[in-house]
mmCIF file of C-alpha atoms in Angstrom:
data_model
loop_
_atom_site.group_PDB
_atom_site.id
_atom_site.type_symbol
_atom_site.label_atom_id
_atom_site.label_comp_id
_atom_site.label_asym_id
_atom_site.label_seq_id
_atom_site.Cartn_x
_atom_site.Cartn_y
_atom_site.Cartn_z
ATOM 1 C CA MET A 1 -13.105 102.646 17.159
ATOM 2 C CA THR A 2 -15.824 100.478 18.607
ATOM 3 C CA ASP A 3 -18.942 101.760 17.198
ATOM 4 C CA ILE A 4 -18.996 99.181 14.262
ATOM 5 C CA LEU A 5 -20.700 101.412 11.577
ATOM 6 C CA PHE A 6 -16.994 103.156 11.815
ATOM 7 C CA GLN A 7 -14.924 100.510 11.506
ATOM 8 C CA PRO A 8 -12.392 100.058 9.032
ATOM 9 C CA PHE A 9 -14.433 97.017 6.823
ATOM 10 C CA LYS A 10 -12.084 94.788 3.828
ATOM 11 C CA LEU A 11 -13.909 94.572 0.744
ATOM 12 C CA ASN A 12 -10.917 92.274 -0.670
ATOM 13 C CA ASP A 13 -7.298 92.466 -0.824
ATOM 14 C CA THR A 14 -7.273 95.548 -3.286
ATOM 15 C CA LEU A 15 -9.995 97.896 -1.560
ATOM 16 C CA THR A 16 -10.422 98.515 2.636
ATOM 17 C CA LEU A 17 -12.911 100.605 3.070
ATOM 18 C CA GLN A 18 -12.351 103.757 6.607
ATOM 19 C CA ASN A 19 -15.790 102.989 7.819
ATOM 20 C CA ARG A 20 -18.711 100.697 6.688
ATOM 21 C CA ILE A 21 -20.783 104.126 5.939
ATOM 22 C CA ILE A 22 -21.615 104.099 2.058
ATOM 23 C CA MET A 23 -23.217 107.036 0.554
ATOM 24 C CA ALA A 24 -26.105 105.475 -1.777
ATOM 25 C CA PRO A 25 -26.455 106.344 -5.634
ATOM 26 C CA LEU A 26 -28.819 109.904 -5.870
ATOM 27 C CA THR A 27 -29.747 110.938 -9.140
ATOM 28 C CA ARG A 28 -29.603 114.445 -8.281
ATOM 29 C CA CYS A 29 -29.948 116.277 -12.606
ATOM 30 C CA MET A 30 -26.895 118.489 -12.324
ATOM 31 C CA ALA A 31 -24.314 117.664 -15.325
ATOM 32 C CA ASP A 32 -24.027 120.152 -17.940
ATOM 33 C CA GLU A 33 -25.781 119.975 -21.801
ATOM 34 C CA ASN A 34 -22.933 117.877 -22.222
ATOM 35 C CA LEU A 35 -23.989 115.362 -19.428
ATOM 36 C CA MET A 36 -20.613 116.014 -17.983
ATOM 37 C CA PRO A 37 -19.875 116.107 -14.173
ATOM 38 C CA THR A 38 -19.086 119.855 -12.791
ATOM 39 C CA THR A 39 -16.606 121.850 -10.441
ATOM 40 C CA ALA A 40 -19.786 121.934 -8.383
ATOM 41 C CA ILE A 41 -20.603 118.418 -8.395
ATOM 42 C CA ALA A 42 -16.900 117.459 -7.912
ATOM 43 C CA ASP A 43 -17.042 119.257 -4.857
ATOM 44 C CA TYR A 44 -20.326 117.592 -3.843
ATOM 45 C CA TYR A 45 -18.387 114.616 -4.196
ATOM 46 C CA GLU A 46 -15.502 115.520 -2.598
ATOM 47 C CA ARG A 47 -17.375 117.376 1.387
ATOM 48 C CA ARG A 48 -18.836 113.555 1.306
ATOM 49 C CA ALA A 49 -14.969 112.145 1.189
ATOM 50 C CA ASP A 50 -15.198 110.680 4.687
ATOM 51 C CA THR A 51 -17.687 107.853 3.264
ATOM 52 C CA GLY A 52 -16.563 104.321 3.666
ATOM 53 C CA LEU A 53 -17.224 104.260 -0.386
ATOM 54 C CA ILE A 54 -19.405 107.012 -2.114
ATOM 55 C CA ILE A 55 -21.295 105.227 -5.032
ATOM 56 C CA THR A 56 -21.828 108.112 -7.472
ATOM 57 C CA GLU A 57 -25.167 108.868 -9.128
ATOM 58 C CA ALA A 58 -26.085 107.343 -11.946
ATOM 59 C CA ILE A 59 -23.692 107.592 -14.657
ATOM 60 C CA LEU A 60 -25.303 107.017 -18.835
ATOM 61 C CA ILE A 61 -22.982 103.749 -21.007
ATOM 62 C CA ARG A 62 -24.408 105.408 -23.967
ATOM 63 C CA PRO A 63 -26.964 107.799 -25.212
ATOM 64 C CA ASP A 64 -30.008 106.139 -25.886
ATOM 65 C CA GLY A 65 -30.022 105.061 -22.213
ATOM 66 C CA GLN A 66 -31.138 108.666 -20.754
ATOM 67 C CA GLY A 67 -34.502 108.685 -18.995
ATOM 68 C CA TYR A 68 -34.179 112.068 -17.568
ATOM 69 C CA PRO A 69 -32.033 115.743 -17.970
ATOM 70 C CA ASN A 70 -28.712 116.801 -17.114
ATOM 71 C CA THR A 71 -27.741 112.639 -16.475
ATOM 72 C CA PRO A 72 -24.390 112.533 -16.445
ATOM 73 C CA GLY A 73 -22.689 110.114 -19.366
ATOM 74 C CA ILE A 74 -19.286 108.030 -19.201
ATOM 75 C CA PHE A 75 -19.284 106.865 -22.932
ATOM 76 C CA ASN A 76 -17.375 109.613 -24.570
ATOM 77 C CA PRO A 77 -12.889 110.912 -24.053
ATOM 78 C CA GLU A 78 -14.746 114.196 -22.391
ATOM 79 C CA GLN A 79 -16.766 113.155 -19.940
ATOM 80 C CA ILE A 80 -14.238 110.760 -19.546
ATOM 81 C CA GLN A 81 -11.707 113.842 -18.735
ATOM 82 C CA ALA A 82 -14.021 115.458 -16.447
ATOM 83 C CA TRP A 83 -14.966 112.658 -14.712
ATOM 84 C CA ARG A 84 -11.526 112.530 -13.631
ATOM 85 C CA MET A 85 -11.707 115.818 -11.955
ATOM 86 C CA VAL A 86 -14.259 114.621 -9.732
ATOM 87 C CA THR A 87 -12.167 111.460 -8.906
ATOM 88 C CA ASP A 88 -9.036 113.304 -8.234
ATOM 89 C CA LYS A 89 -10.872 115.138 -5.690
ATOM 90 C CA VAL A 90 -12.600 112.616 -3.154
ATOM 91 C CA HIS A 91 -8.922 110.697 -3.757
ATOM 92 C CA ALA A 92 -7.260 113.612 -2.024
ATOM 93 C CA ARG A 93 -9.263 113.725 0.394
ATOM 94 C CA GLY A 94 -8.469 110.460 1.647
ATOM 95 C CA GLY A 95 -11.875 108.835 0.457
ATOM 96 C CA LYS A 96 -13.058 105.672 -2.063
ATOM 97 C CA ILE A 97 -15.365 106.325 -5.028
ATOM 98 C CA PHE A 98 -17.201 103.612 -7.585
ATOM 99 C CA ALA A 99 -19.180 105.147 -10.827
ATOM 100 C CA GLN A 100 -23.049 103.562 -10.988
ATOM 101 C CA LEU A 101 -23.339 102.378 -14.531
ATOM 102 C CA TRP A 102 -26.737 102.462 -16.101
ATOM 103 C CA HIS A 103 -28.948 102.382 -19.257
ATOM 104 C CA THR A 104 -32.761 103.255 -18.132
ATOM 105 C CA GLY A 105 -34.673 100.613 -20.489
ATOM 106 C CA ARG A 106 -37.730 101.789 -21.537
ATOM 107 C CA VAL A 107 -37.848 104.790 -18.769
ATOM 108 C CA ALA A 108 -36.021 106.617 -21.661
ATOM 109 C CA HIS A 109 -37.391 109.125 -23.500
ATOM 110 C CA PRO A 110 -36.377 109.127 -27.753
ATOM 111 C CA SER A 111 -36.356 113.158 -27.473
ATOM 112 C CA PHE A 112 -32.464 112.874 -25.114
ATOM 113 C CA PHE A 113 -30.575 111.830 -27.790
ATOM 114 C CA GLY A 114 -32.447 112.245 -31.110
ATOM 115 C CA GLY A 115 -33.791 108.438 -31.435
ATOM 116 C CA GLU A 116 -37.183 106.860 -33.118
ATOM 117 C CA TYR A 117 -37.223 104.363 -29.928
ATOM 118 C CA VAL A 118 -35.560 102.988 -26.701
ATOM 119 C CA LEU A 119 -35.024 100.141 -26.249
ATOM 120 C CA ALA A 120 -36.236 97.172 -23.353
ATOM 121 C CA PRO A 121 -36.846 93.462 -23.401
ATOM 122 C CA SER A 122 -40.501 93.772 -24.017
ATOM 123 C CA ALA A 123 -43.341 96.332 -26.497
ATOM 124 C CA LEU A 124 -44.523 97.040 -22.226
ATOM 125 C CA GLY A 125 -44.609 100.957 -21.938
ATOM 126 C CA LEU A 126 -45.110 102.731 -18.561
ATOM 127 C CA GLU A 127 -47.733 104.853 -18.011
ATOM 128 C CA GLY A 128 -47.446 108.730 -17.952
ATOM 129 C CA SER A 129 -44.552 111.381 -17.998
ATOM 130 C CA LEU A 130 -41.411 111.700 -17.097
ATOM 131 C CA PRO A 131 -40.217 113.070 -13.992
ATOM 132 C CA ARG A 132 -38.971 116.628 -14.174
ATOM 133 C CA MET A 133 -40.174 116.825 -17.651
ATOM 134 C CA ARG A 134 -44.008 116.660 -17.238
ATOM 135 C CA HIS A 135 -44.642 117.468 -20.761
ATOM 136 C CA LEU A 136 -42.911 114.256 -22.238
ATOM 137 C CA THR A 137 -44.681 111.009 -21.945
ATOM 138 C CA TYR A 138 -43.138 107.512 -22.268
ATOM 139 C CA THR A 139 -43.449 105.648 -25.289
ATOM 140 C CA VAL A 140 -43.151 102.146 -25.892
ATOM 141 C CA PRO A 141 -39.819 100.249 -26.600
ATOM 142 C CA LYS A 142 -38.641 98.412 -29.332
ATOM 143 C CA PRO A 143 -37.816 95.279 -27.977
ATOM 144 C CA ALA A 144 -34.137 94.774 -28.173
ATOM 145 C CA THR A 145 -33.188 92.120 -30.708
ATOM 146 C CA VAL A 146 -30.004 89.464 -30.135
ATOM 147 C CA THR A 147 -27.545 91.154 -32.150
ATOM 148 C CA GLU A 148 -28.725 94.449 -29.833
ATOM 149 C CA ILE A 149 -28.185 92.698 -26.168
ATOM 150 C CA GLU A 150 -24.979 91.713 -27.386
ATOM 151 C CA GLN A 151 -24.217 95.479 -27.755
ATOM 152 C CA LEU A 152 -25.540 96.701 -24.972
ATOM 153 C CA ILE A 153 -23.482 93.829 -22.555
ATOM 154 C CA ALA A 154 -20.313 95.366 -25.233
ATOM 155 C CA ASP A 155 -21.052 99.045 -23.993
ATOM 156 C CA PHE A 156 -21.224 98.190 -19.976
ATOM 157 C CA SER A 157 -17.781 96.292 -20.591
ATOM 158 C CA GLN A 158 -16.757 99.790 -22.191
ATOM 159 C CA ALA A 159 -17.775 102.385 -19.579
ATOM 160 C CA ALA A 160 -16.867 100.592 -16.776
ATOM 161 C CA ALA A 161 -13.003 100.672 -18.113
ATOM 162 C CA ASN A 162 -13.611 104.227 -18.749
ATOM 163 C CA ALA A 163 -14.634 104.522 -15.425
ATOM 164 C CA ILE A 164 -11.110 102.870 -14.331
ATOM 165 C CA ASP A 165 -9.598 105.085 -16.912
ATOM 166 C CA ALA A 166 -11.382 108.062 -15.421
ATOM 167 C CA GLY A 167 -9.751 106.889 -11.835
ATOM 168 C CA PHE A 168 -12.787 105.713 -10.156
ATOM 169 C CA ASP A 169 -11.901 102.502 -7.836
ATOM 170 C CA GLY A 170 -14.986 100.242 -9.547
ATOM 171 C CA VAL A 171 -17.981 100.585 -10.588
ATOM 172 C CA GLU A 172 -21.639 99.121 -9.405
ATOM 173 C CA ILE A 173 -23.846 97.731 -12.083
ATOM 174 C CA HIS A 174 -26.959 98.710 -11.874
ATOM 175 C CA GLY A 175 -29.401 96.150 -12.469
ATOM 176 C CA ALA A 176 -32.468 97.524 -10.034
ATOM 177 C CA ASN A 177 -34.870 100.078 -9.475
ATOM 178 C CA GLY A 178 -37.023 98.976 -12.856
ATOM 179 C CA TYR A 179 -33.887 100.338 -15.082
ATOM 180 C CA LEU A 180 -32.436 98.219 -18.321
ATOM 181 C CA ILE A 181 -31.194 95.176 -16.559
ATOM 182 C CA ASP A 182 -33.899 95.032 -13.616
ATOM 183 C CA GLN A 183 -36.912 95.831 -16.598
ATOM 184 C CA PHE A 184 -35.155 91.616 -17.609
ATOM 185 C CA LEU A 185 -35.924 89.642 -14.589
ATOM 186 C CA HIS A 186 -39.540 90.674 -13.708
ATOM 187 C CA TYR A 187 -42.449 89.101 -15.585
ATOM 188 C CA SER A 188 -44.190 92.343 -15.413
ATOM 189 C CA SER A 189 -41.548 93.882 -18.052
ATOM 190 C CA ASN A 190 -40.070 90.868 -19.514
ATOM 191 C CA GLU A 191 -43.032 88.957 -21.680
ATOM 192 C CA ARG A 192 -39.684 87.545 -24.202
ATOM 193 C CA GLN A 193 -39.965 84.000 -25.353
ATOM 194 C CA ASP A 194 -36.544 83.170 -26.357
ATOM 195 C CA ALA A 195 -33.074 82.494 -24.745
ATOM 196 C CA PHE A 196 -33.479 86.254 -22.872
ATOM 197 C CA GLY A 197 -37.399 85.210 -21.497
ATOM 198 C CA GLY A 198 -39.902 83.196 -20.254
ATOM 199 C CA SER A 199 -37.903 81.386 -17.742
ATOM 200 C CA PRO A 200 -35.824 81.854 -14.460
ATOM 201 C CA GLU A 201 -32.612 81.076 -16.315
ATOM 202 C CA ASN A 202 -33.870 83.050 -19.652
ATOM 203 C CA MET A 203 -34.260 86.265 -17.592
ATOM 204 C CA ALA A 204 -31.256 86.119 -15.870
ATOM 205 C CA ARG A 205 -28.989 85.864 -18.705
ATOM 206 C CA PHE A 206 -28.478 89.103 -19.862
ATOM 207 C CA PRO A 207 -27.317 90.707 -16.131
ATOM 208 C CA LEU A 208 -25.381 87.857 -15.688
ATOM 209 C CA ALA A 209 -24.055 88.265 -19.154
ATOM 210 C CA VAL A 210 -23.208 92.095 -18.148
ATOM 211 C CA VAL A 211 -21.897 90.869 -14.922
ATOM 212 C CA ASP A 212 -19.589 88.771 -16.172
ATOM 213 C CA ALA A 213 -18.711 91.281 -19.199
ATOM 214 C CA VAL A 214 -17.716 93.961 -16.478
ATOM 215 C CA ILE A 215 -15.592 91.242 -14.309
ATOM 216 C CA ALA A 216 -13.805 90.276 -16.968
ATOM 217 C CA ARG A 217 -12.624 93.784 -17.877
ATOM 218 C CA ILE A 218 -11.673 95.296 -14.973
ATOM 219 C CA GLY A 219 -11.699 92.289 -12.180
ATOM 220 C CA GLY A 220 -14.937 91.757 -9.419
ATOM 221 C CA ASP A 221 -13.003 93.105 -6.783
ATOM 222 C CA ARG A 222 -13.976 95.957 -8.165
ATOM 223 C CA THR A 223 -17.276 95.235 -9.675
ATOM 224 C CA GLY A 224 -20.046 95.685 -7.470
ATOM 225 C CA LEU A 225 -24.045 95.069 -8.739
ATOM 226 C CA ARG A 226 -27.362 96.391 -7.508
ATOM 227 C CA VAL A 227 -30.797 94.446 -7.102
ATOM 228 C CA SER A 228 -34.311 94.765 -5.881
ATOM 229 C CA PRO A 229 -36.014 91.764 -6.133
ATOM 230 C CA GLY A 230 -39.260 93.320 -4.815
ATOM 231 C CA GLY A 231 -40.199 95.208 -8.019
ATOM 232 C CA TYR A 232 -41.932 98.394 -6.745
ATOM 233 C CA TYR A 233 -40.600 101.333 -8.501
ATOM 234 C CA ASN A 234 -41.849 101.586 -12.760
ATOM 235 C CA MET A 235 -42.300 98.046 -11.696
ATOM 236 C CA THR A 236 -45.369 95.455 -10.727
ATOM 237 C CA PRO A 237 -44.627 92.318 -8.325
ATOM 238 C CA ASP A 238 -45.121 89.063 -9.407
ATOM 239 C CA VAL A 239 -44.812 85.960 -7.639
ATOM 240 C CA ARG A 240 -42.865 84.385 -9.988
ATOM 241 C CA ASP A 241 -40.268 87.015 -9.758
ATOM 242 C CA ARG A 242 -38.477 85.131 -6.552
ATOM 243 C CA GLU A 243 -37.944 82.283 -8.714
ATOM 244 C CA VAL A 244 -35.857 84.792 -11.406
ATOM 245 C CA PHE A 245 -34.229 85.830 -7.776
ATOM 246 C CA ASP A 246 -33.714 82.826 -6.258
ATOM 247 C CA TYR A 247 -31.454 81.627 -9.619
ATOM 248 C CA LEU A 248 -29.986 85.099 -10.519
ATOM 249 C CA LEU A 249 -28.601 84.951 -6.666
ATOM 250 C CA ASP A 250 -27.251 81.267 -6.562
ATOM 251 C CA GLN A 251 -25.453 81.887 -9.748
ATOM 252 C CA LEU A 252 -24.034 85.378 -8.028
ATOM 253 C CA ASN A 253 -23.221 83.410 -5.215
ATOM 254 C CA THR A 254 -20.212 81.686 -7.755
ATOM 255 C CA ARG A 255 -19.012 85.465 -8.896
ATOM 256 C CA SER A 256 -16.252 87.538 -7.401
ATOM 257 C CA LEU A 257 -18.392 90.538 -6.542
ATOM 258 C CA ALA A 258 -17.104 93.381 -4.581
ATOM 259 C CA TYR A 259 -20.803 93.620 -3.568
ATOM 260 C CA LEU A 260 -24.264 93.200 -3.705
ATOM 261 C CA HIS A 261 -26.544 95.936 -2.971
ATOM 262 C CA GLU A 262 -30.154 95.973 -1.599
ATOM 263 C CA GLY A 263 -32.191 98.807 -4.121
ATOM 264 C CA MET A 264 -35.221 100.002 -1.841
ATOM 265 C CA PHE A 265 -35.739 103.579 -0.995
ATOM 266 C CA ASP A 266 -37.932 101.897 2.225
ATOM 267 C CA ASP A 267 -36.424 98.590 4.063
ATOM 268 C CA ASN A 268 -39.615 98.265 5.463
ATOM 269 C CA LEU A 269 -41.533 97.880 2.156
ATOM 270 C CA THR A 270 -42.931 94.194 2.775
ATOM 271 C CA PHE A 271 -43.322 91.493 -0.433
ATOM 272 C CA ASP A 272 -45.020 87.812 0.572
ATOM 273 C CA PHE A 273 -43.658 86.435 -2.257
ATOM 274 C CA LEU A 274 -39.602 87.128 -0.948
ATOM 275 C CA GLY A 275 -40.794 84.937 2.201
ATOM 276 C CA ASP A 276 -40.015 85.656 6.353
ATOM 277 C CA ASP A 277 -40.867 88.876 7.020
ATOM 278 C CA GLY A 278 -40.959 90.037 3.076
ATOM 279 C CA LYS A 279 -38.082 92.241 3.488
ATOM 280 C CA VAL A 280 -36.150 93.047 0.680
ATOM 281 C CA SER A 281 -32.704 92.780 3.048
ATOM 282 C CA THR A 282 -33.622 89.923 4.896
ATOM 283 C CA TYR A 283 -34.570 87.351 1.707
ATOM 284 C CA LEU A 284 -30.928 89.188 -0.233
ATOM 285 C CA ARG A 285 -29.355 88.293 3.056
ATOM 286 C CA LYS A 286 -30.495 83.831 3.525
ATOM 287 C CA ASN A 287 -29.486 84.135 -0.305
ATOM 288 C CA TYR A 288 -26.060 85.589 -1.084
ATOM 289 C CA GLN A 289 -23.446 84.682 0.803
ATOM 290 C CA HIS A 290 -20.766 87.590 0.018
ATOM 291 C CA THR A 291 -20.648 91.174 0.855
ATOM 292 C CA LEU A 292 -24.420 92.542 1.461
ATOM 293 C CA ILE A 293 -24.861 96.241 1.623
ATOM 294 C CA GLY A 294 -27.931 97.152 3.318
ATOM 295 C CA ALA A 295 -29.974 100.620 2.182
ATOM 296 C CA GLY A 296 -33.574 101.504 3.114
ATOM 297 C CA CYS A 297 -34.265 104.697 5.390
ATOM 298 C CA TYR A 298 -31.752 103.590 8.364
ATOM 299 C CA ALA A 299 -31.558 106.008 10.954
ATOM 300 C CA PRO A 300 -28.018 105.925 12.366
ATOM 301 C CA GLU A 301 -28.819 103.821 15.484
ATOM 302 C CA GLN A 302 -31.136 101.180 13.027
ATOM 303 C CA GLY A 303 -28.066 101.066 11.123
ATOM 304 C CA ARG A 304 -25.707 100.408 13.809
ATOM 305 C CA GLN A 305 -28.266 97.471 15.312
ATOM 306 C CA ALA A 306 -28.356 95.623 11.710
ATOM 307 C CA LEU A 307 -24.988 95.914 11.442
ATOM 308 C CA LEU A 308 -24.225 94.318 15.021
ATOM 309 C CA ASP A 309 -26.980 91.786 13.860
ATOM 310 C CA HIS A 310 -25.826 90.775 10.432
ATOM 311 C CA LYS A 311 -28.575 91.749 8.418
ATOM 312 C CA PHE A 312 -25.901 93.073 6.171
ATOM 313 C CA ASP A 313 -22.314 94.396 6.219
ATOM 314 C CA LEU A 314 -22.327 97.492 5.083
ATOM 315 C CA LEU A 315 -25.243 100.821 5.379
ATOM 316 C CA ALA A 316 -25.679 102.514 2.359
ATOM 317 C CA ILE A 317 -27.234 105.440 3.555
ATOM 318 C CA GLY A 318 -28.823 108.668 0.983
ATOM 319 C CA ARG A 319 -31.253 111.144 1.144
ATOM 320 C CA PRO A 320 -29.644 112.045 4.353
ATOM 321 C CA LEU A 321 -26.207 112.915 2.491
ATOM 322 C CA ILE A 322 -28.112 115.135 0.447
ATOM 323 C CA ALA A 323 -29.141 117.040 3.579
ATOM 324 C CA ASP A 324 -25.955 117.072 5.574
ATOM 325 C CA SER A 325 -22.220 116.942 4.065
ATOM 326 C CA ASN A 326 -20.983 116.675 7.601
ATOM 327 C CA TYR A 327 -22.935 113.553 7.859
ATOM 328 C CA VAL A 328 -20.316 111.017 9.186
ATOM 329 C CA ASN A 329 -18.986 113.242 11.538
ATOM 330 C CA LYS A 330 -22.243 114.414 13.185
ATOM 331 C CA VAL A 331 -23.327 110.435 14.317
ATOM 332 C CA LYS A 332 -19.480 109.906 15.360
ATOM 333 C CA ALA A 333 -20.244 112.757 17.646
ATOM 334 C CA GLY A 334 -23.682 112.036 18.339
ATOM 335 C CA GLU A 335 -25.076 114.896 16.746
ATOM 336 C CA PRO A 336 -28.032 115.277 15.359
ATOM 337 C CA PRO A 337 -27.572 115.978 11.226
ATOM 338 C CA VAL A 338 -29.175 118.580 9.278
ATOM 339 C CA ALA A 339 -32.728 116.942 7.886
ATOM 340 C CA TYR A 340 -33.467 116.967 4.442
ATOM 341 C CA SER A 341 -36.319 118.269 2.796
ATOM 342 C CA GLU A 342 -37.478 118.359 -0.790
ATOM 343 C CA GLU A 343 -36.257 121.690 -1.607
ATOM 344 C CA MET A 344 -32.021 120.318 -0.975
ATOM 345 C CA LEU A 345 -33.318 117.901 -4.656
ATOM 346 C CA SER A 346 -32.596 121.521 -5.989
ATOM 347 C CA GLN A 347 -29.077 123.254 -4.962
ATOM 348 C CA LEU A 348 -26.142 121.228 -4.446
ATOM 349 C CA ILE A 349 -25.070 121.268 -0.820
#
């Protein structure tokens, strides 16, 4: 196959992908009342196993990280067992699948877990109400203590081990899109003046500690990370963020990750403080030396050209894979995939 989209790609000595099309993580809120994946969700991922790698919807590392209804967890034995049904089906089709691990931080809501507060870097709440649950408004979070931060690091590590027990090929740490890890990396959400705030080195301390703990637990060959240097979702951009991500990426270059994943819904968004053309993908390619996944509204022909131009190494596809489970074969055959529409979010197809 001469088409670069469908050429195998060697992530490392452990994992080789059958093509360069990655299924992006897509929150669907389809878990059951116990936050477990259902047979329908297993079938949903199985139908997309011809992508090079499936990255699941974000999976909760612990109950107090929940910010949306019916998002799955991987913090108890029953959930681990339920995920085995998913991974078995994907592997039977020859696919590979990573679990995206998250804690939503200040985006969480106490009503989901019967708590008194949610944890975040600082006492800086979001305005407005929760998606899908407009009767609930965001609360002002409690700044996490050092002890609580250390426990969060341990819980990310344990969730990674749980994912491997559930049969996943690896995990992606969700460090993007305004959730807990990302909140430490931006000045608009981190006003701390201790070892976890106030300077690039301190603001990157918790994210790097999570990365290191997960690598130590399951290996760097099975560990990916998603980042969004341009704060745009549940986040206000700040020119000072550039220095934080310059430092973070410099440190990540010394780690042996499976990949770094651009956390953008639209790669056409630009941020002046990132330099060059202002695109997150350009900034990451310039500052990260290893395997990079690009994302953000790429049509097949645009993604193909970006790969040929070495803008990134793998192409993440999101909503088109919600719309068409046969997306890979359609693109390979030169046929138009089914068009995405918002109505598709309410059903598994």
